[in-house]
PDB file of C-alpha atoms in Angstrom:
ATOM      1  CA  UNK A   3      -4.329 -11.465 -16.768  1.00  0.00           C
ATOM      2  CA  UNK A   4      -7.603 -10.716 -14.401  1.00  0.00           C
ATOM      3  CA  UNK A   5      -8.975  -8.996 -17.849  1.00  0.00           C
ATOM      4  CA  UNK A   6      -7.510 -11.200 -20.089  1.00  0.00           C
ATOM      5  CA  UNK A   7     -10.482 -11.846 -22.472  1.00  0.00           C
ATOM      6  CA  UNK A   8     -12.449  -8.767 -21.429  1.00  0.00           C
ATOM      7  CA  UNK A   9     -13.528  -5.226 -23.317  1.00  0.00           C
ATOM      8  CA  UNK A  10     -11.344  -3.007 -21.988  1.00  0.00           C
ATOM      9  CA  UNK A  11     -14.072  -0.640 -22.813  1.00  0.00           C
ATOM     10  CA  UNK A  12     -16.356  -2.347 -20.530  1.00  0.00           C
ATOM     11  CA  UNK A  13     -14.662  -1.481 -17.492  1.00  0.00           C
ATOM     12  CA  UNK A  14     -16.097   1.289 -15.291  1.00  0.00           C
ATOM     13  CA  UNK A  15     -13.726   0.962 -12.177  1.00  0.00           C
ATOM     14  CA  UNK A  16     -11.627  -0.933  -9.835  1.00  0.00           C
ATOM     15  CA  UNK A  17     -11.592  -1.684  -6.247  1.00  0.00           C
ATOM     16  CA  UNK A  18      -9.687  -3.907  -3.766  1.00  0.00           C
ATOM     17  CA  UNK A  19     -10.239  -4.576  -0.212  1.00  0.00           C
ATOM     18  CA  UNK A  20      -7.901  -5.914   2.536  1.00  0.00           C
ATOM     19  CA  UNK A  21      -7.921  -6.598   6.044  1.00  0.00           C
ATOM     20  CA  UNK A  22      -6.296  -3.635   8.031  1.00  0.00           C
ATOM     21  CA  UNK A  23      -3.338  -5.939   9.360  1.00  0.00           C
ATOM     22  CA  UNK A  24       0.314  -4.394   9.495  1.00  0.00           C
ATOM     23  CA  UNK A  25       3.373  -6.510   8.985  1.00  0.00           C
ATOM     24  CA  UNK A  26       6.429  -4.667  10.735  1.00  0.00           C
ATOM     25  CA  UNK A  27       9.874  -5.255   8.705  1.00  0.00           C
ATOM     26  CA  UNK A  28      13.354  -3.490   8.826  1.00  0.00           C
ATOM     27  CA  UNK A  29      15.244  -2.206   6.239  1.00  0.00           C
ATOM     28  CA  UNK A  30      16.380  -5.336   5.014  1.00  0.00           C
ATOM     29  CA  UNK A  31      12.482  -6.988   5.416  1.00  0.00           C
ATOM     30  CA  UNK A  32      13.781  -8.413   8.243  1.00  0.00           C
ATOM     31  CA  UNK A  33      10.505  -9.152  10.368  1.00  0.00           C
ATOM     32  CA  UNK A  34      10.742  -6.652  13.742  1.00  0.00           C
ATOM     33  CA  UNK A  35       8.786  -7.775  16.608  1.00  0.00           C
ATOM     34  CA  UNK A  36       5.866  -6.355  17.781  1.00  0.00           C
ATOM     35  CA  UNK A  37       5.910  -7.800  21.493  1.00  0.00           C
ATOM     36  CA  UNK A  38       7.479  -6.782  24.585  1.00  0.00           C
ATOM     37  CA  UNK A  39       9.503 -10.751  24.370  1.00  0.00           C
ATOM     38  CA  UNK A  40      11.086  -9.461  21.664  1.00  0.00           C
ATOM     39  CA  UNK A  41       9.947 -12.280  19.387  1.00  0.00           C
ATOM     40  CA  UNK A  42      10.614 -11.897  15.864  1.00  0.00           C
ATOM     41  CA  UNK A  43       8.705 -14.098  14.845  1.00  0.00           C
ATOM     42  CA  UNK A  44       5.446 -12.432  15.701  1.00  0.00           C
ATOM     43  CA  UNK A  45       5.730  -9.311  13.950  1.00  0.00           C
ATOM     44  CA  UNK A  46       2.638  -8.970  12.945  1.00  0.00           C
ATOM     45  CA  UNK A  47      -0.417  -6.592  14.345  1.00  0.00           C
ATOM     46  CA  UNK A  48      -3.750  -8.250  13.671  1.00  0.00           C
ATOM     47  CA  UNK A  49      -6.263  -5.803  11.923  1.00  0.00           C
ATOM     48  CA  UNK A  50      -8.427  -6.244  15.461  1.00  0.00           C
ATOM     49  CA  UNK A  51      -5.441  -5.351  17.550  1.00  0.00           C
ATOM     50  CA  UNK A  52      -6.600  -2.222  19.740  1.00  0.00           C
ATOM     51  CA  UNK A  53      -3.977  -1.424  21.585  1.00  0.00           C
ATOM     52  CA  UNK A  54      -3.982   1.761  19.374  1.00  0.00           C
ATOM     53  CA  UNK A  55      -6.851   3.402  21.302  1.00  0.00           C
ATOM     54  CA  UNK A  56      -5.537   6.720  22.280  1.00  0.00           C
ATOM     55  CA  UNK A  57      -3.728   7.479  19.279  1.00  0.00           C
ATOM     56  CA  UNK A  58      -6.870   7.082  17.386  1.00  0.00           C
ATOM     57  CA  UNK A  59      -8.733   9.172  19.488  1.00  0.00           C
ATOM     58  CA  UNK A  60      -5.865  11.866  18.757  1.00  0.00           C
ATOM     59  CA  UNK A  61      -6.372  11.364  15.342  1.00  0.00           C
ATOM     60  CA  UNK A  62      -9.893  12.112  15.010  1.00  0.00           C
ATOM     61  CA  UNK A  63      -9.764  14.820  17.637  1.00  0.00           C
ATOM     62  CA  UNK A  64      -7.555  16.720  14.784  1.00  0.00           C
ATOM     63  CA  UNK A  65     -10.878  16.685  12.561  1.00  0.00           C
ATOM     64  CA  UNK A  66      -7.793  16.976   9.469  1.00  0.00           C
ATOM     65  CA  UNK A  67      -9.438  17.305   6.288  1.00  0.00           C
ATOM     66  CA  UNK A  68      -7.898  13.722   5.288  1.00  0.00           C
ATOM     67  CA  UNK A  69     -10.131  12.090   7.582  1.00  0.00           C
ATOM     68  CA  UNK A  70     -13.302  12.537   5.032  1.00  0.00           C
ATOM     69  CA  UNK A  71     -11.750   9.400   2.724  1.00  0.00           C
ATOM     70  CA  UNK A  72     -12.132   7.031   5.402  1.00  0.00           C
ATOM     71  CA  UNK A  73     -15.554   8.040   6.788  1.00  0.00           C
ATOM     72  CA  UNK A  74     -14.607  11.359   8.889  1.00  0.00           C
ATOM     73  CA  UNK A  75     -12.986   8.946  11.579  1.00  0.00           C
ATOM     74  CA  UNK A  76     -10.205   6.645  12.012  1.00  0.00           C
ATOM     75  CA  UNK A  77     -10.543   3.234  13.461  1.00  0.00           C
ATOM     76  CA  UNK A  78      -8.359   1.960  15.931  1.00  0.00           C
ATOM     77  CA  UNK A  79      -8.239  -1.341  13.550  1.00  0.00           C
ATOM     78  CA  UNK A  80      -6.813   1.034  10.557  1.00  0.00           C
ATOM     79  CA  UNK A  81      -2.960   1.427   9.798  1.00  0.00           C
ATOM     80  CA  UNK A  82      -2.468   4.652  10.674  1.00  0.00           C
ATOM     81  CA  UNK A  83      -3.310   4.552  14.663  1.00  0.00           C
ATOM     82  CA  UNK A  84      -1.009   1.491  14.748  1.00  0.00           C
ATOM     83  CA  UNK A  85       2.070   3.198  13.278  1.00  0.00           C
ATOM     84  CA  UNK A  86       1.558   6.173  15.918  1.00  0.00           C
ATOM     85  CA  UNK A  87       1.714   3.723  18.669  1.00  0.00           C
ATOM     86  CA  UNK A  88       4.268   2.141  16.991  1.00  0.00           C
ATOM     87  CA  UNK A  89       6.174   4.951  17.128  1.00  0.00           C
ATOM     88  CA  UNK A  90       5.200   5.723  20.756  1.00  0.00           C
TER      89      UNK A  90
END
């Protein structure tokens, strides 16, 4: 529907953009909190959450190949430093 009415031909490319939030869900998307309450109801890690800090400075110390598509370094505000503390 967003190119409903529009030559296909004309298009050259695509692009999206979103915030670098993370919502954290179980296996069910069941919303897991993200809090040391417990809370389930705030499962949710802000895109300016930086509690991530050393686990994105471990992940641009690896200077891996993969880090040239977002720059050549991670930001602690990106996905990928959150799920590594996350983990932690």
């Amino acid at each position: 529907k967003v190119v409903q009415g529009v030559n296909l031909h004309q298009i050259r490319g695509l692009g999206f953009d979103a915030t670098c939030s993370l919502v954290v869900l179980d296996k069910q998307f069941r919303p897991l909190p993200v809090n040391h309450e417990g809370d389930s109801h705030r499962n949710v890690i802000m895109w300016l959450d930086h509690r991530a800090v050393s686990q994105v400075h471990r992940i641009n110390e690896t200077k891996h190949s993969v880090l040239q598509y977002v720059g050549g370094v991670m930001s602690v505000e990106m996905q990928a430093p959150k799920l590594l503390w996350l983990k932690e």
